[in-house]
Short mmCIF file of C-alpha atoms and ligand atoms in Angstrom, two decimals:
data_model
loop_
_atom_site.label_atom_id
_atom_site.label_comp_id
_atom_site.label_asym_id
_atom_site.label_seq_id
_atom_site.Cartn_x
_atom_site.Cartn_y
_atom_site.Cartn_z
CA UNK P 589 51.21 54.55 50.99
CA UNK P 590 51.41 57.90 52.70
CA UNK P 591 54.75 59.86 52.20
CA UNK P 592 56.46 60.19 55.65
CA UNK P 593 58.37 63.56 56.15
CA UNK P 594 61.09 62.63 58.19
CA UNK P 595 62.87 66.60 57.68
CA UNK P 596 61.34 69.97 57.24
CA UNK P 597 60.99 70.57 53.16
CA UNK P 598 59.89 74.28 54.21
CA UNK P 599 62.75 75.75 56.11
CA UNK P 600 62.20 79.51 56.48
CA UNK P 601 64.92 81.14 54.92
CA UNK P 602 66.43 84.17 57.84
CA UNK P 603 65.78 87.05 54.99
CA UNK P 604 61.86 86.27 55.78
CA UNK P 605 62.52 87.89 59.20
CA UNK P 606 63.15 91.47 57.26
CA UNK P 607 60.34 93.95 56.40
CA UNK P 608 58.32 92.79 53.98
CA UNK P 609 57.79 89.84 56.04
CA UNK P 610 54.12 89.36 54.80
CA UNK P 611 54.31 90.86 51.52
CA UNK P 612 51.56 89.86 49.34
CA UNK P 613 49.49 88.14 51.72
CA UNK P 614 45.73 89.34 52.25
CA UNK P 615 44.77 89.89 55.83
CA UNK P 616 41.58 90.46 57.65
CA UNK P 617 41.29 91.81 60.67
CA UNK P 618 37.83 92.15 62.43
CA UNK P 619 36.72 94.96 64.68
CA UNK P 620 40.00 96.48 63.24
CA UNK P 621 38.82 100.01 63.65
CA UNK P 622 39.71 100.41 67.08
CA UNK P 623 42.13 99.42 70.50
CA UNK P 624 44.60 96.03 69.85
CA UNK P 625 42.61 95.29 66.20
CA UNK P 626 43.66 98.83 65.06
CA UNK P 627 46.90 98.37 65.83
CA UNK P 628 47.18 94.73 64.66
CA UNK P 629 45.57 95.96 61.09
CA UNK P 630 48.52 98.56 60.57
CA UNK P 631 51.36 96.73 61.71
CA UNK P 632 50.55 93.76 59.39
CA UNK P 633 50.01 96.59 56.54
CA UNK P 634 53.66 97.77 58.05
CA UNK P 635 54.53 94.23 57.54
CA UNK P 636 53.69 94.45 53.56
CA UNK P 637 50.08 92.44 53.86
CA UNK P 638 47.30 94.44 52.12
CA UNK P 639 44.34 94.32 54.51
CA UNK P 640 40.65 94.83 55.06
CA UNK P 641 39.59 96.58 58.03
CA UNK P 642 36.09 95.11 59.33
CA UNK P 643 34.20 97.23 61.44
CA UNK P 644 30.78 97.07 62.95
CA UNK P 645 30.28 100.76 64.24
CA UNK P 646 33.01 103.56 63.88
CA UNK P 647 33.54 104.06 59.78
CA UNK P 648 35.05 107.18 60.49
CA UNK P 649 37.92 105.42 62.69
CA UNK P 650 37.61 102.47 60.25
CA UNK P 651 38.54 104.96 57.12
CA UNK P 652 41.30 106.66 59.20
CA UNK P 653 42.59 102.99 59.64
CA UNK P 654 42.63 102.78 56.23
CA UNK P 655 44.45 105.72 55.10
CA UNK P 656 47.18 104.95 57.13
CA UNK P 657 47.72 101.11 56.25
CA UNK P 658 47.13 102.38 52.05
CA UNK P 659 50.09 105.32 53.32
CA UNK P 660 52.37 102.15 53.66
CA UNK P 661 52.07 101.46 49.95
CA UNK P 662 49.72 98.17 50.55
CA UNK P 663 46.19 98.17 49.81
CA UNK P 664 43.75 98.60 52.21
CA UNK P 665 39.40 98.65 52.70
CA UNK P 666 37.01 98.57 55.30
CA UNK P 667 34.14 96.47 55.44
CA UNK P 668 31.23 96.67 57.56
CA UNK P 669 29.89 93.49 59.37
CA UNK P 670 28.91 92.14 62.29
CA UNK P 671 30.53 89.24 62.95
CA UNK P 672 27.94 87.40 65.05
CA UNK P 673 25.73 87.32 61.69
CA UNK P 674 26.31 84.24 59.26
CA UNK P 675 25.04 86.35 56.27
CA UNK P 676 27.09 89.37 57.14
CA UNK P 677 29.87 87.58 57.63
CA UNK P 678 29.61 85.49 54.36
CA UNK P 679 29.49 88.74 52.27
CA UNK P 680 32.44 90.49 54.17
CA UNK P 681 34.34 87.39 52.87
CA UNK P 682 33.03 87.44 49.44
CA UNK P 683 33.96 90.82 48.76
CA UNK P 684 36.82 90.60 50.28
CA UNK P 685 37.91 87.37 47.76
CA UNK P 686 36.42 89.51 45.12
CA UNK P 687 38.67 92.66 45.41
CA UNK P 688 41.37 90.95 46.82
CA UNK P 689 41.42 87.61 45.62
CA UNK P 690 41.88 85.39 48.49
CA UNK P 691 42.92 85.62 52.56
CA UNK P 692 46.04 84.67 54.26
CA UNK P 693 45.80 85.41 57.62
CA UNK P 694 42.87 86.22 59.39
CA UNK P 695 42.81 88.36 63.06
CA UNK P 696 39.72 87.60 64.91
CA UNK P 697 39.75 90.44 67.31
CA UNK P 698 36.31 91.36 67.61
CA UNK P 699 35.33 91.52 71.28
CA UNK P 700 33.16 93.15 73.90
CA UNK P 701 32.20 93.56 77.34
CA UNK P 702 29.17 93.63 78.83
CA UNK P 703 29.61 93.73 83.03
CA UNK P 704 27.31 92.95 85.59
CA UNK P 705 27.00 90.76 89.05
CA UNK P 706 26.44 87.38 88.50
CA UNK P 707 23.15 87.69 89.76
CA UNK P 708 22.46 90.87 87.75
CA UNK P 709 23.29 89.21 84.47
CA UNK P 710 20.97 89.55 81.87
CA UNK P 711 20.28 86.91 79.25
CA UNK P 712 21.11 89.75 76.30
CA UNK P 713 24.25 90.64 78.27
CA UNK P 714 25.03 87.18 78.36
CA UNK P 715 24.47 85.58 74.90
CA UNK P 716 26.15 89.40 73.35
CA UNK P 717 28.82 88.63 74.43
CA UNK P 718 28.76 85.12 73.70
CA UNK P 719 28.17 85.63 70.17
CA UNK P 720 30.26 88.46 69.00
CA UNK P 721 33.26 86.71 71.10
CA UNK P 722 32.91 83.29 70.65
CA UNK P 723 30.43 82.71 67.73
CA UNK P 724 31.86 85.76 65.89
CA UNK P 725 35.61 83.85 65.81
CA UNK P 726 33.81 80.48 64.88
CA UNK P 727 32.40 81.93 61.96
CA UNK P 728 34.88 84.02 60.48
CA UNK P 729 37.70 80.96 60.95
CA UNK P 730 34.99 78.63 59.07
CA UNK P 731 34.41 80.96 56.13
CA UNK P 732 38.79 81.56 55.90
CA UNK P 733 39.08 77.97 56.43
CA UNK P 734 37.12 77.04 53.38
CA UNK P 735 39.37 79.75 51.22
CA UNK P 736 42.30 78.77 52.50
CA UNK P 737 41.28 75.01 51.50
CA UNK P 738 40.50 76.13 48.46
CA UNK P 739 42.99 77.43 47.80
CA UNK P 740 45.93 75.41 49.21
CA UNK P 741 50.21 76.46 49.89
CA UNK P 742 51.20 79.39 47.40
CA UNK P 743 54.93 78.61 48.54
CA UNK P 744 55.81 82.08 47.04
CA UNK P 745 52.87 83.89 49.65
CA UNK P 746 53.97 81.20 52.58
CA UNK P 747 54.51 78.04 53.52
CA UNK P 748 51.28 77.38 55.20
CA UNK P 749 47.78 77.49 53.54
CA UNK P 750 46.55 79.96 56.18
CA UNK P 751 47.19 81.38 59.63
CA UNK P 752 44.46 82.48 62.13
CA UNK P 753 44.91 84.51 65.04
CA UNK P 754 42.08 84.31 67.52
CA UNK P 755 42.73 87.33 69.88
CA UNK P 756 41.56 85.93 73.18
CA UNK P 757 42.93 87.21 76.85
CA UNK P 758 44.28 86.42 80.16
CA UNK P 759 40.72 85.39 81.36
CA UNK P 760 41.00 82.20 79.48
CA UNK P 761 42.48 80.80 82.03
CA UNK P 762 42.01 84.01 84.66
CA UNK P 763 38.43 83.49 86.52
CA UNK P 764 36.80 86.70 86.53
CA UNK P 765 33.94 87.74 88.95
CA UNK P 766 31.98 90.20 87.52
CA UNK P 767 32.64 89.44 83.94
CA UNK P 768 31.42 85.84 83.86
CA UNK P 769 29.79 86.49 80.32
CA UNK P 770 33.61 87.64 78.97
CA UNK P 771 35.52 84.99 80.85
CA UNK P 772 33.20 82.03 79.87
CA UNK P 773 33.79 83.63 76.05
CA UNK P 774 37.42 83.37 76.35
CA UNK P 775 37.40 79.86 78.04
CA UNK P 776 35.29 78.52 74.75
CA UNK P 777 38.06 81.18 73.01
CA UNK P 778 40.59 78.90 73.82
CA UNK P 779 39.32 75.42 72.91
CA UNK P 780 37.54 76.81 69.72
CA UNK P 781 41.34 77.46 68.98
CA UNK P 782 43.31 74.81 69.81
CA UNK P 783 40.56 72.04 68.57
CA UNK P 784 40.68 73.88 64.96
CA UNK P 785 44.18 73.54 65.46
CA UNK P 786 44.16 70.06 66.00
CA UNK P 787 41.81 69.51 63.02
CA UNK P 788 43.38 71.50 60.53
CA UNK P 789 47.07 71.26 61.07
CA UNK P 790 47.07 68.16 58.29
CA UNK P 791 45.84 70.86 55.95
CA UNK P 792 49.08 73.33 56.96
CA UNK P 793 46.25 75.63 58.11
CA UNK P 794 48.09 77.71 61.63
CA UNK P 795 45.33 78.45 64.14
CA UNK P 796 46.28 79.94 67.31
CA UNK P 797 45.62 82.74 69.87
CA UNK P 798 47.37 86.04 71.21
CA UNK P 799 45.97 86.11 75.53
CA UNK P 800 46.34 89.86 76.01
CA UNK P 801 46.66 90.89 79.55
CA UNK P 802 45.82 94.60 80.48
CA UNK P 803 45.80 96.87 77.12
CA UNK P 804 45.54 100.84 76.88
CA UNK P 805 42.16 100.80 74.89
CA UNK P 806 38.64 101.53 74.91
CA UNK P 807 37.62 98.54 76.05
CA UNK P 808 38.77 99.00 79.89
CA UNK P 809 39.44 102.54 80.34
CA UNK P 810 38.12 102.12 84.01
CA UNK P 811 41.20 100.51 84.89
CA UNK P 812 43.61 102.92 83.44
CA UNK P 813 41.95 106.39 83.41
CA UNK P 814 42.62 107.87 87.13
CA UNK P 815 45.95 107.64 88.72
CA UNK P 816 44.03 105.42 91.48
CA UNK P 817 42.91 102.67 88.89
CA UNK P 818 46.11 102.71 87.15
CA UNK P 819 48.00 102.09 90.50
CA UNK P 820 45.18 99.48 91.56
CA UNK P 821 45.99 97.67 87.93
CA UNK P 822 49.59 97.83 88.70
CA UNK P 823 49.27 95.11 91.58
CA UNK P 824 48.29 93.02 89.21
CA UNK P 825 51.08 93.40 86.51
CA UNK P 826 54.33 92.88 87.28
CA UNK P 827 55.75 94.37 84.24
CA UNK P 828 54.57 97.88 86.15
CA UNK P 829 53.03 99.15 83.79
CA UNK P 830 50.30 98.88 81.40
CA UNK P 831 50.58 97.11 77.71
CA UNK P 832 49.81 99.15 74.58
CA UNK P 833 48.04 98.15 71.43
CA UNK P 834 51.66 97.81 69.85
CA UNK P 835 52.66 95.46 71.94
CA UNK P 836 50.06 93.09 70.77
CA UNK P 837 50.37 94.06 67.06
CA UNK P 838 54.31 93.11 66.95
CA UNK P 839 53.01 89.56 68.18
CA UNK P 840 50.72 89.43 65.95
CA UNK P 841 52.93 89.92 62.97
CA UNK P 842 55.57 87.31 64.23
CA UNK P 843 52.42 84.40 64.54
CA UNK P 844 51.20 86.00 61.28
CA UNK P 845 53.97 85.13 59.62
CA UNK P 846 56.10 82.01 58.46
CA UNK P 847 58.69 83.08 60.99
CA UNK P 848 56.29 81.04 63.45
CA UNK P 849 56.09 78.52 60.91
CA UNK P 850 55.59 75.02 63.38
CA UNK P 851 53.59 77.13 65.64
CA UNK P 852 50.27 75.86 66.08
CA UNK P 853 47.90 75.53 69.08
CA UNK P 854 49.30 77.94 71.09
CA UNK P 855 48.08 80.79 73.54
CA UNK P 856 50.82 83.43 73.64
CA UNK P 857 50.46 85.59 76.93
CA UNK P 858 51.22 89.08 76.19
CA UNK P 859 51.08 90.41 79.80
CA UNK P 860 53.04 91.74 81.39
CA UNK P 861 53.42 89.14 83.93
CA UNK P 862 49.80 89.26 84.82
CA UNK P 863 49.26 85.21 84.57
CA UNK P 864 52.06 84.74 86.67
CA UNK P 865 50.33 84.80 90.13
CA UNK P 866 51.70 88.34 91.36
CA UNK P 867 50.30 88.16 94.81
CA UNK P 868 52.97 85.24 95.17
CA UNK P 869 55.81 87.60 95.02
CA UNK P 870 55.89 87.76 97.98
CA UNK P 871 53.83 85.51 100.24
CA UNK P 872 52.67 82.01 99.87
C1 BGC S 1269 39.82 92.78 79.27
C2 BGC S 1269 40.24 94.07 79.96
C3 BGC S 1269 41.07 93.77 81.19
C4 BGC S 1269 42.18 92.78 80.88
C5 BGC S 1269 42.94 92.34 82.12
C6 BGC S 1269 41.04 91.97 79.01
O1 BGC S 1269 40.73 90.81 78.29
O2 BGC S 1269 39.11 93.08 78.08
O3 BGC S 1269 39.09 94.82 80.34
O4 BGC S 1269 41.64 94.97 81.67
O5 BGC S 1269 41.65 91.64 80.24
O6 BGC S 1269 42.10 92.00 83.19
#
């Protein structure tokens, strides 16, 4: 008969919650050479995790990455890959397991824009961004999920056999004209993520996203650049004013790490207030 838990045999002693809070664990975060996955890559280093920085262009940003995580005193290398290729992807992991020995968490931050009118769209501009946002998390979470399978609870690592963070955005659930291609990618972001979730939560395998609202980085420095965009961006953050890699990368240590142990499933909005319907402030 199966055994039914009726308390929690892996209560997370506080201590965890001090630095060092992912010592030992092996991280990977993708497009980690740049914006929120730069960020994310040397916080978790900060964090204690030794961690490989994927990268598909930028090696010279990708090395600087490096040297600072490996200035921590945690091991750190960057791999090239893009993650919208099965074989790429298959040999970022092996080498990875082979100078690292295994993966604990993995950050799929990846991600790109590609912006047109609907009517413009292209079918490249489209399925681009389809596969490096969508297809590129699907296959990076299916080659950790076999490793962390594998290879099972270390209760000394953590208490789970794996935590994925799929780095998604407010456009899951925000429509966005213009950007169907990016919106539709998040959308699919978000089900990809809580359907592994569902699936692999038996397994103690934590799956779940960060939903990052506006962010200083390359990615959208037309909103941010001229006093004029910033102050258009602020009517749509409430916070008043505009989020910072950091902010993401603190998140992403906490769901990282066993202090989010239960926590599965789950979009975290990291906005600023942007979901929150600010034109309702006042009006309605
Ligand atoms: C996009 C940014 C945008 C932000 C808020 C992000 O997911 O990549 O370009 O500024 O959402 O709209």
């Amino acid at each position: 008969m199966k055994e039914i838990i009726t308390y929690s045999p892996d209560r997370i002693p506080v201590d965890k919650s001090l630095p060092g809070l992912l010592k030992g664990q092996k991280a990977l975060v993708t497009g980690g050479n740049s914006g929120i996955g730069k960020a994310c890559a040397i916080a978790l280093g900060r964090a204690g995790a030794d961690v490989v920085v994927n990268y598909f262009r930028g090696e010279d940003a990708a090395i600087e990455v490096v040297e600072t995580i490996t200035a921590a005193g945690v091991r750190a290398i960057a791999i090239q890959a893009d993650v919208s290729n099965e074989a790429q992807v298959q040999a970022m992991f092996k080498q990875m397991i082979a100078e690292f020995g295994t993966i604990d968490i993995l950050i799929n931050n990846a991600g790109l824009q590609k912006d047109s009118r609907f009517e413009d769209m292209t079918l490249d501009q489209w399925n681009l961004v389809i596969n490096v946002n969508l297809t590129g998390q699907f296959l990076c979470a299916r080659e950790a999920v076999r490793e962390f399978k594998r290879r099972g609870v270390v209760k000394d690592i953590s208490v789970s056999a794996g935590k994925i963070i799929c780095m998604s955005s407010v456009h899951e659930v925000i429509p966005w004209g213009g950007h169907v291609n990016y919106a539709a990618s998040k959308g699919g972001v978000m089900l990809l993520m809580k359907s592994m979730a569902q699936e692999l939560a038996p397994a103690r395998i934590r799956v779940n996203s960060i939903s990052p609202g506006a962010i200083r980085t390359p990615i959208n420095t037309d909103a941010w650049q001229t006093p004029e965009a910033y102050s258009d961006l602020m009517t749509l953050v409430p916070y008043q004013r505009i989020g910072e890699p950091e902010d993401i990368a603190r998140a992403a240590v906490f769901v990282a790490s066993d202090m989010a142990d239960y926590m599965t499933g789950t979009s975290l909005f990291i906005d600023g207030g942007m979901t929150l319907y600010p034109g309702f402030a006042s009006g309605g």
